[in-house]
């Protein structure tokens, strides 16, 4: 049974974390674009190129998410450590799958909003999905810290240097 995440899995984890946090924290240009567009006006070429950065970063998340999803099936993932209480092991499993759901749902809703002008997709993307993503990230980092300092497991190590 695998005891660590593979190098490609680890690289994808941290690369995607950076891209997702970038889009979560620096969405201003896309918000300006959406305000102008959904307000019935035509965005300027500068506003479009600034918004494109958000779109391309988000589409990259979608593509990398697909690669990562396939790798998960081919290479598997290490089991939750036995120090972790059974209930929280289930919570960890469910929240990891919820991340994968968002890796696909969030870019798709963004594409619906940006390329097809769909208002419902725009609302879902910038409202509930954004909040859900933030909630998961905060809980996820909290979980990683509890593993490291309270249960003292090797979980952080197997997503960074990799465990032997
Ligand atoms: C996982 C990847 C993505 C993340 C984390 C993300 C995150 C965000 C965030 C935080 C906002 C601001 C919402 C607000 O506070 O009002 C936003 C807005 C927006 N994003 Fe994304 N985004 C992603 C992918 C995409 C993609 C791929 C596209 C299009 C190709 C896109 C198009 C939009 C649009 C059109 C808005 C404006 C929605 C509105 O407020 O009406 N996003 N996104
Ligand atoms: C946007 C930010 C992040 C996202 C979307 C994310 C997503 C994920 C996902 C989906 C997994 C499950 C394993 C997989 O299928 O690859 C995972 C595992 C993990 N993440 Fe993150 N992560 C983020 C940030 C972080 C940060 C900041 C830390 C460190 C504090 C961290 C530490 C870990 C660890 C230690 C694991 C391994 C858990 C295990 O062994 O079961 N992650 N992450």
PDB file of C-alpha atoms and ligand atoms in Angstrom:
ATOM      1  CA  UNK A   1       0.000   0.000   0.000  1.00  0.00           C
ATOM      2  CA  UNK A   2       1.250   3.512  -0.810  1.00  0.00           C
ATOM      3  CA  UNK A   3       2.609   5.448   2.189  1.00  0.00           C
ATOM      4  CA  UNK A   4       3.153   8.833   0.565  1.00  0.00           C
ATOM      5  CA  UNK A   5       1.882  11.019  -2.245  1.00  0.00           C
ATOM      6  CA  UNK A   6       3.960  10.656  -5.442  1.00  0.00           C
ATOM      7  CA  UNK A   7       6.165  13.561  -6.557  1.00  0.00           C
ATOM      8  CA  UNK A   8       3.730  14.571  -9.342  1.00  0.00           C
ATOM      9  CA  UNK A   9       0.850  14.484  -6.828  1.00  0.00           C
ATOM     10  CA  UNK A  10       2.804  16.711  -4.447  1.00  0.00           C
ATOM     11  CA  UNK A  11       3.786  19.174  -7.167  1.00  0.00           C
ATOM     12  CA  UNK A  12       0.177  19.333  -8.358  1.00  0.00           C
ATOM     13  CA  UNK A  13      -1.099  19.886  -4.802  1.00  0.00           C
ATOM     14  CA  UNK A  14       1.089  22.936  -4.179  1.00  0.00           C
ATOM     15  CA  UNK A  15       0.830  24.355  -7.704  1.00  0.00           C
ATOM     16  CA  UNK A  16      -2.961  24.157  -7.603  1.00  0.00           C
ATOM     17  CA  UNK A  17      -3.042  25.636  -4.085  1.00  0.00           C
ATOM     18  CA  UNK A  18      -1.128  28.694  -5.385  1.00  0.00           C
ATOM     19  CA  UNK A  19      -3.348  29.080  -8.467  1.00  0.00           C
ATOM     20  CA  UNK A  20      -6.583  28.718  -6.490  1.00  0.00           C
ATOM     21  CA  UNK A  21      -5.472  31.168  -3.792  1.00  0.00           C
ATOM     22  CA  UNK A  22      -4.401  33.601  -6.526  1.00  0.00           C
ATOM     23  CA  UNK A  23      -7.889  33.536  -8.075  1.00  0.00           C
ATOM     24  CA  UNK A  24      -9.591  33.768  -4.681  1.00  0.00           C
ATOM     25  CA  UNK A  25      -7.513  36.731  -3.519  1.00  0.00           C
ATOM     26  CA  UNK A  26      -7.075  38.696  -6.767  1.00  0.00           C
ATOM     27  CA  UNK A  27     -10.435  38.543  -8.525  1.00  0.00           C
ATOM     28  CA  UNK A  28     -10.876  42.342  -8.758  1.00  0.00           C
ATOM     29  CA  UNK A  29     -10.246  42.617 -12.519  1.00  0.00           C
ATOM     30  CA  UNK A  30     -12.770  39.860 -13.219  1.00  0.00           C
ATOM     31  CA  UNK A  31     -15.306  41.475 -10.875  1.00  0.00           C
ATOM     32  CA  UNK A  32     -14.893  44.803 -12.709  1.00  0.00           C
ATOM     33  CA  UNK A  33     -15.396  43.028 -16.032  1.00  0.00           C
ATOM     34  CA  UNK A  34     -18.540  41.274 -14.750  1.00  0.00           C
ATOM     35  CA  UNK A  35     -19.978  44.509 -13.337  1.00  0.00           C
ATOM     36  CA  UNK A  36     -19.555  46.257 -16.694  1.00  0.00           C
ATOM     37  CA  UNK A  37     -20.737  43.277 -18.766  1.00  0.00           C
ATOM     38  CA  UNK A  38     -23.789  42.360 -16.681  1.00  0.00           C
ATOM     39  CA  UNK A  39     -24.578  46.087 -16.380  1.00  0.00           C
ATOM     40  CA  UNK A  40     -25.220  46.003 -20.130  1.00  0.00           C
ATOM     41  CA  UNK A  41     -22.084  47.899 -21.218  1.00  0.00           C
ATOM     42  CA  UNK A  42     -19.127  46.764 -23.322  1.00  0.00           C
ATOM     43  CA  UNK A  43     -15.895  46.175 -21.374  1.00  0.00           C
ATOM     44  CA  UNK A  44     -12.779  47.893 -22.776  1.00  0.00           C
ATOM     45  CA  UNK A  45     -10.008  45.732 -24.333  1.00  0.00           C
ATOM     46  CA  UNK A  46      -7.859  46.453 -21.235  1.00  0.00           C
ATOM     47  CA  UNK A  47     -10.649  45.202 -18.962  1.00  0.00           C
ATOM     48  CA  UNK A  48     -10.979  42.050 -21.076  1.00  0.00           C
ATOM     49  CA  UNK A  49      -7.246  41.262 -21.007  1.00  0.00           C
ATOM     50  CA  UNK A  50      -7.083  41.817 -17.243  1.00  0.00           C
ATOM     51  CA  UNK A  51     -10.094  39.518 -16.743  1.00  0.00           C
ATOM     52  CA  UNK A  52      -8.524  36.903 -19.037  1.00  0.00           C
ATOM     53  CA  UNK A  53      -5.776  36.296 -16.462  1.00  0.00           C
ATOM     54  CA  UNK A  54      -8.422  35.084 -13.973  1.00  0.00           C
ATOM     55  CA  UNK A  55     -10.074  32.974 -16.682  1.00  0.00           C
ATOM     56  CA  UNK A  56      -6.820  31.301 -17.808  1.00  0.00           C
ATOM     57  CA  UNK A  57      -5.638  30.640 -14.264  1.00  0.00           C
ATOM     58  CA  UNK A  58      -9.046  29.085 -13.519  1.00  0.00           C
ATOM     59  CA  UNK A  59      -9.012  26.939 -16.665  1.00  0.00           C
ATOM     60  CA  UNK A  60      -5.521  25.748 -15.668  1.00  0.00           C
ATOM     61  CA  UNK A  61      -7.001  24.638 -12.331  1.00  0.00           C
ATOM     62  CA  UNK A  62      -9.625  22.646 -14.241  1.00  0.00           C
ATOM     63  CA  UNK A  63      -7.039  20.912 -16.452  1.00  0.00           C
ATOM     64  CA  UNK A  64      -4.600  20.183 -13.587  1.00  0.00           C
ATOM     65  CA  UNK A  65      -7.548  18.971 -11.490  1.00  0.00           C
ATOM     66  CA  UNK A  66      -8.360  16.411 -14.196  1.00  0.00           C
ATOM     67  CA  UNK A  67      -4.742  15.203 -14.329  1.00  0.00           C
ATOM     68  CA  UNK A  68      -4.670  14.955 -10.533  1.00  0.00           C
ATOM     69  CA  UNK A  69      -7.963  13.070 -10.476  1.00  0.00           C
ATOM     70  CA  UNK A  70      -6.538  10.484 -12.923  1.00  0.00           C
ATOM     71  CA  UNK A  71      -3.318  10.175 -10.888  1.00  0.00           C
ATOM     72  CA  UNK A  72      -5.389   9.505  -7.774  1.00  0.00           C
ATOM     73  CA  UNK A  73      -6.942   6.515  -9.512  1.00  0.00           C
ATOM     74  CA  UNK A  74      -3.697   5.218 -10.999  1.00  0.00           C
ATOM     75  CA  UNK A  75      -1.331   5.778  -8.064  1.00  0.00           C
ATOM     76  CA  UNK A  76      -3.767   5.883  -5.133  1.00  0.00           C
ATOM     77  CA  UNK A  77      -3.358   7.964  -1.967  1.00  0.00           C
ATOM     78  CA  UNK A  78      -2.012   6.968   1.455  1.00  0.00           C
ATOM     79  CA  UNK A  79      -4.632   5.977   4.051  1.00  0.00           C
ATOM     80  CA  UNK A  80      -5.561   8.358   6.885  1.00  0.00           C
ATOM     81  CA  UNK A  81      -3.189   7.757   9.830  1.00  0.00           C
ATOM     82  CA  UNK A  82      -4.469   5.586  12.663  1.00  0.00           C
ATOM     83  CA  UNK A  83      -3.878   8.363  15.213  1.00  0.00           C
ATOM     84  CA  UNK A  84      -6.837  10.175  13.656  1.00  0.00           C
ATOM     85  CA  UNK A  85     -10.253   9.420  15.256  1.00  0.00           C
ATOM     86  CA  UNK A  86     -12.530   7.387  12.883  1.00  0.00           C
ATOM     87  CA  UNK A  87     -15.112  10.154  12.550  1.00  0.00           C
ATOM     88  CA  UNK A  88     -12.500  12.716  11.480  1.00  0.00           C
ATOM     89  CA  UNK A  89     -11.061  10.233   8.990  1.00  0.00           C
ATOM     90  CA  UNK A  90     -14.450  10.273   7.280  1.00  0.00           C
ATOM     91  CA  UNK A  91     -14.525  14.083   7.460  1.00  0.00           C
ATOM     92  CA  UNK A  92     -11.088  14.216   5.794  1.00  0.00           C
ATOM     93  CA  UNK A  93     -12.202  11.843   3.014  1.00  0.00           C
ATOM     94  CA  UNK A  94     -15.406  13.749   2.328  1.00  0.00           C
ATOM     95  CA  UNK A  95     -13.676  17.136   2.338  1.00  0.00           C
ATOM     96  CA  UNK A  96     -10.993  15.930  -0.099  1.00  0.00           C
ATOM     97  CA  UNK A  97     -13.726  14.777  -2.478  1.00  0.00           C
ATOM     98  CA  UNK A  98     -15.489  18.098  -1.986  1.00  0.00           C
ATOM     99  CA  UNK A  99     -12.273  19.843  -3.106  1.00  0.00           C
ATOM    100  CA  UNK A 100     -12.257  17.748  -6.272  1.00  0.00           C
ATOM    101  CA  UNK A 101     -15.896  18.658  -6.909  1.00  0.00           C
ATOM    102  CA  UNK A 102     -14.961  22.336  -6.657  1.00  0.00           C
ATOM    103  CA  UNK A 103     -11.875  21.919  -8.895  1.00  0.00           C
ATOM    104  CA  UNK A 104     -14.387  21.147 -11.661  1.00  0.00           C
ATOM    105  CA  UNK A 105     -17.570  22.976 -10.635  1.00  0.00           C
ATOM    106  CA  UNK A 106     -15.955  26.333  -9.960  1.00  0.00           C
ATOM    107  CA  UNK A 107     -14.162  26.710 -13.332  1.00  0.00           C
ATOM    108  CA  UNK A 108     -17.231  25.372 -15.196  1.00  0.00           C
ATOM    109  CA  UNK A 109     -19.488  27.943 -13.522  1.00  0.00           C
ATOM    110  CA  UNK A 110     -16.882  30.634 -14.300  1.00  0.00           C
ATOM    111  CA  UNK A 111     -16.825  29.570 -17.952  1.00  0.00           C
ATOM    112  CA  UNK A 112     -20.640  29.706 -18.024  1.00  0.00           C
ATOM    113  CA  UNK A 113     -20.519  33.240 -16.639  1.00  0.00           C
ATOM    114  CA  UNK A 114     -17.610  34.575 -18.676  1.00  0.00           C
ATOM    115  CA  UNK A 115     -17.975  32.953 -22.078  1.00  0.00           C
ATOM    116  CA  UNK A 116     -21.760  32.403 -22.116  1.00  0.00           C
ATOM    117  CA  UNK A 117     -22.957  35.408 -20.072  1.00  0.00           C
ATOM    118  CA  UNK A 118     -24.982  33.185 -17.720  1.00  0.00           C
ATOM    119  CA  UNK A 119     -26.079  35.150 -14.649  1.00  0.00           C
ATOM    120  CA  UNK A 120     -27.007  32.125 -12.518  1.00  0.00           C
ATOM    121  CA  UNK A 121     -23.558  30.610 -13.113  1.00  0.00           C
ATOM    122  CA  UNK A 122     -21.987  33.964 -12.157  1.00  0.00           C
ATOM    123  CA  UNK A 123     -23.970  34.016  -8.926  1.00  0.00           C
ATOM    124  CA  UNK A 124     -23.127  30.401  -8.044  1.00  0.00           C
ATOM    125  CA  UNK A 125     -19.443  30.970  -8.847  1.00  0.00           C
ATOM    126  CA  UNK A 126     -18.900  34.188  -6.910  1.00  0.00           C
ATOM    127  CA  UNK A 127     -21.345  33.364  -4.063  1.00  0.00           C
ATOM    128  CA  UNK A 128     -21.858  29.853  -2.629  1.00  0.00           C
ATOM    129  CA  UNK A 129     -18.927  28.199  -4.448  1.00  0.00           C
ATOM    130  CA  UNK A 130     -16.462  30.860  -3.364  1.00  0.00           C
ATOM    131  CA  UNK A 131     -17.641  30.557   0.260  1.00  0.00           C
ATOM    132  CA  UNK A 132     -17.526  26.750   0.131  1.00  0.00           C
ATOM    133  CA  UNK A 133     -13.954  26.849  -1.242  1.00  0.00           C
ATOM    134  CA  UNK A 134     -12.810  29.265   1.490  1.00  0.00           C
ATOM    135  CA  UNK A 135     -14.506  27.163   4.198  1.00  0.00           C
ATOM    136  CA  UNK A 136     -12.803  23.993   2.980  1.00  0.00           C
ATOM    137  CA  UNK A 137      -9.395  25.675   2.786  1.00  0.00           C
ATOM    138  CA  UNK A 138      -9.622  27.062   6.340  1.00  0.00           C
ATOM    139  CA  UNK A 139     -10.765  23.663   7.711  1.00  0.00           C
ATOM    140  CA  UNK A 140      -8.081  21.901   5.641  1.00  0.00           C
ATOM    141  CA  UNK A 141      -5.236  24.044   6.966  1.00  0.00           C
ATOM    142  CA  UNK A 142      -6.663  23.655  10.491  1.00  0.00           C
ATOM    143  CA  UNK A 143      -6.673  19.865   9.993  1.00  0.00           C
ATOM    144  CA  UNK A 144      -3.085  19.864   8.725  1.00  0.00           C
ATOM    145  CA  UNK A 145      -1.969  21.842  11.804  1.00  0.00           C
ATOM    146  CA  UNK A 146      -3.801  19.512  14.201  1.00  0.00           C
ATOM    147  CA  UNK A 147      -2.087  16.552  12.508  1.00  0.00           C
ATOM    148  CA  UNK A 148       1.315  18.163  12.797  1.00  0.00           C
ATOM    149  CA  UNK A 149       1.165  19.504  16.346  1.00  0.00           C
ATOM    150  CA  UNK A 150      -1.539  17.557  18.210  1.00  0.00           C
ATOM    151  CA  UNK A 151      -1.576  14.017  16.800  1.00  0.00           C
ATOM    152  CA  UNK A 152       2.023  14.434  15.607  1.00  0.00           C
ATOM    153  CA  UNK A 153       1.455  12.364  12.442  1.00  0.00           C
ATOM    154  CA  UNK A 154       3.598  12.450   9.270  1.00  0.00           C
ATOM    155  CA  UNK A 155       0.734  13.808   7.167  1.00  0.00           C
ATOM    156  CA  UNK A 156       2.368  17.170   6.355  1.00  0.00           C
ATOM    157  CA  UNK A 157       5.599  15.406   5.490  1.00  0.00           C
ATOM    158  CA  UNK A 158       3.982  13.059   2.991  1.00  0.00           C
ATOM    159  CA  UNK A 159       2.593  16.076   1.097  1.00  0.00           C
ATOM    160  CA  UNK A 160       5.957  17.944   1.225  1.00  0.00           C
ATOM    161  CA  UNK A 161       9.256  16.034   1.348  1.00  0.00           C
ATOM    162  CA  UNK A 162       7.458  12.696   1.116  1.00  0.00           C
ATOM    163  CA  UNK A 163       7.763   9.963   3.757  1.00  0.00           C
ATOM    164  CA  UNK A 164       9.992   6.957   3.341  1.00  0.00           C
TER     165      UNK A 164
HETATM  166  C1  LIG B   1     -10.909  27.344  -9.271  1.00  0.00           C
HETATM  167  C2  LIG B   1     -10.808  28.380 -10.034  1.00  0.00           C
HETATM  168  C3  LIG B   1     -11.435  29.717  -9.743  1.00  0.00           C
HETATM  169  C4  LIG B   1     -11.536  30.390  -8.566  1.00  0.00           C
HETATM  170  C5  LIG B   1     -10.989  29.975  -7.202  1.00  0.00           C
HETATM  171  C6  LIG B   1     -12.262  31.622  -8.828  1.00  0.00           C
HETATM  172  C7  LIG B   1     -12.552  32.591  -7.871  1.00  0.00           C
HETATM  173  C8  LIG B   1     -13.326  33.715  -8.092  1.00  0.00           C
HETATM  174  C9  LIG B   1     -13.628  34.728  -7.104  1.00  0.00           C
HETATM  175  C10 LIG B   1     -13.142  34.726  -5.656  1.00  0.00           C
HETATM  176  C11 LIG B   1     -14.424  35.650  -7.694  1.00  0.00           C
HETATM  177  C12 LIG B   1     -14.985  36.945  -7.037  1.00  0.00           C
HETATM  178  C13 LIG B   1     -16.387  36.677  -6.573  1.00  0.00           C
HETATM  179  C14 LIG B   1     -16.910  37.823  -5.707  1.00  0.00           C
HETATM  180  O1  LIG B   1     -16.370  38.025  -4.610  1.00  0.00           O
HETATM  181  O2  LIG B   1     -17.862  38.478  -6.136  1.00  0.00           O
HETATM  182  C15 LIG B   1     -14.640  35.240  -9.060  1.00  0.00           C
HETATM  183  C16 LIG B   1     -15.433  35.906  -9.971  1.00  0.00           C
HETATM  184  C17 LIG B   1     -15.567  35.541 -11.286  1.00  0.00           C
HETATM  185  N1  LIG B   1     -14.902  34.508 -11.911  1.00  0.00           N
HETATM  186 FE1  LIG B   1     -13.731  33.115 -11.059  1.00  0.00          FE
HETATM  187  N2  LIG B   1     -12.585  31.665 -10.152  1.00  0.00           N
HETATM  188  C18 LIG B   1     -12.099  30.526 -10.755  1.00  0.00           C
HETATM  189  C19 LIG B   1     -12.201  30.188 -12.088  1.00  0.00           C
HETATM  190  C20 LIG B   1     -12.830  30.959 -13.065  1.00  0.00           C
HETATM  191  C21 LIG B   1     -12.872  30.644 -14.477  1.00  0.00           C
HETATM  192  C22 LIG B   1     -12.227  29.435 -15.165  1.00  0.00           C
HETATM  193  C23 LIG B   1     -13.614  31.639 -15.077  1.00  0.00           C
HETATM  194  C24 LIG B   1     -13.966  31.836 -16.528  1.00  0.00           C
HETATM  195  C25 LIG B   1     -13.344  31.301 -17.562  1.00  0.00           C
HETATM  196  C26 LIG B   1     -14.045  32.543 -14.021  1.00  0.00           C
HETATM  197  C27 LIG B   1     -14.861  33.646 -14.228  1.00  0.00           C
HETATM  198  C28 LIG B   1     -15.316  34.485 -13.237  1.00  0.00           C
HETATM  199  C29 LIG B   1     -16.323  35.531 -13.458  1.00  0.00           C
HETATM  200  C30 LIG B   1     -17.040  35.862 -14.776  1.00  0.00           C
HETATM  201  C31 LIG B   1     -16.477  36.177 -12.220  1.00  0.00           C
HETATM  202  C32 LIG B   1     -17.422  37.342 -11.892  1.00  0.00           C
HETATM  203  C33 LIG B   1     -18.703  36.768 -11.330  1.00  0.00           C
HETATM  204  C34 LIG B   1     -19.603  37.885 -10.851  1.00  0.00           C
HETATM  205  O3  LIG B   1     -19.289  38.420  -9.786  1.00  0.00           O
HETATM  206  O4  LIG B   1     -20.587  38.177 -11.508  1.00  0.00           O
HETATM  207  N3  LIG B   1     -13.526  32.119 -12.810  1.00  0.00           N
HETATM  208  N4  LIG B   1     -13.945  34.062  -9.275  1.00  0.00           N
HETATM  209  C1  LIG B   2      -6.079  26.126  -1.999  1.00  0.00           C
HETATM  210  C2  LIG B   2      -5.410  25.431  -1.128  1.00  0.00           C
HETATM  211  C3  LIG B   2      -5.447  23.917  -0.999  1.00  0.00           C
HETATM  212  C4  LIG B   2      -6.220  22.970  -1.646  1.00  0.00           C
HETATM  213  C5  LIG B   2      -7.279  23.192  -2.701  1.00  0.00           C
HETATM  214  C6  LIG B   2      -5.831  21.655  -1.132  1.00  0.00           C
HETATM  215  C7  LIG B   2      -6.387  20.434  -1.527  1.00  0.00           C
HETATM  216  C8  LIG B   2      -6.018  19.197  -1.059  1.00  0.00           C
HETATM  217  C9  LIG B   2      -6.587  17.922  -1.460  1.00  0.00           C
HETATM  218  C10 LIG B   2      -7.726  17.739  -2.465  1.00  0.00           C
HETATM  219  C11 LIG B   2      -5.956  16.932  -0.792  1.00  0.00           C
HETATM  220  C12 LIG B   2      -6.233  15.432  -0.878  1.00  0.00           C
HETATM  221  C13 LIG B   2      -5.096  14.677  -1.497  1.00  0.00           C
HETATM  222  C14 LIG B   2      -5.138  14.628  -3.015  1.00  0.00           C
HETATM  223  O1  LIG B   2      -6.068  14.068  -3.589  1.00  0.00           O
HETATM  224  O2  LIG B   2      -4.212  15.149  -3.655  1.00  0.00           O
HETATM  225  C15 LIG B   2      -4.960  17.585   0.045  1.00  0.00           C
HETATM  226  C16 LIG B   2      -4.088  16.932   0.895  1.00  0.00           C
HETATM  227  C17 LIG B   2      -3.262  17.573   1.789  1.00  0.00           C
HETATM  228  N1  LIG B   2      -3.089  18.940   1.960  1.00  0.00           N
HETATM  229 FE1  LIG B   2      -3.942  20.384   0.878  1.00  0.00          FE
HETATM  230  N2  LIG B   2      -4.852  21.845  -0.180  1.00  0.00           N
HETATM  231  C18 LIG B   2      -4.583  23.214  -0.074  1.00  0.00           C
HETATM  232  C19 LIG B   2      -3.693  23.826   0.762  1.00  0.00           C
HETATM  233  C20 LIG B   2      -2.963  23.196   1.729  1.00  0.00           C
HETATM  234  C21 LIG B   2      -2.104  23.847   2.704  1.00  0.00           C
HETATM  235  C22 LIG B   2      -1.877  25.364   2.823  1.00  0.00           C
HETATM  236  C23 LIG B   2      -1.578  22.867   3.480  1.00  0.00           C
HETATM  237  C24 LIG B   2      -0.627  22.980   4.659  1.00  0.00           C
HETATM  238  C25 LIG B   2      -0.905  23.666   5.724  1.00  0.00           C
HETATM  239  C26 LIG B   2      -2.070  21.590   2.969  1.00  0.00           C
HETATM  240  C27 LIG B   2      -1.737  20.359   3.464  1.00  0.00           C
HETATM  241  C28 LIG B   2      -2.178  19.145   2.977  1.00  0.00           C
HETATM  242  C29 LIG B   2      -1.744  17.858   3.483  1.00  0.00           C
HETATM  243  C30 LIG B   2      -0.757  17.645   4.607  1.00  0.00           C
HETATM  244  C31 LIG B   2      -2.413  16.877   2.748  1.00  0.00           C
HETATM  245  C32 LIG B   2      -2.290  15.354   2.903  1.00  0.00           C
HETATM  246  C33 LIG B   2      -3.478  14.808   3.640  1.00  0.00           C
HETATM  247  C34 LIG B   2      -3.407  13.312   3.732  1.00  0.00           C
HETATM  248  O3  LIG B   2      -2.320  12.763   3.836  1.00  0.00           O
HETATM  249  O4  LIG B   2      -4.471  12.669   3.671  1.00  0.00           O
HETATM  250  N3  LIG B   2      -2.911  21.828   1.924  1.00  0.00           N
HETATM  251  N4  LIG B   2      -5.020  18.944  -0.121  1.00  0.00           N
END
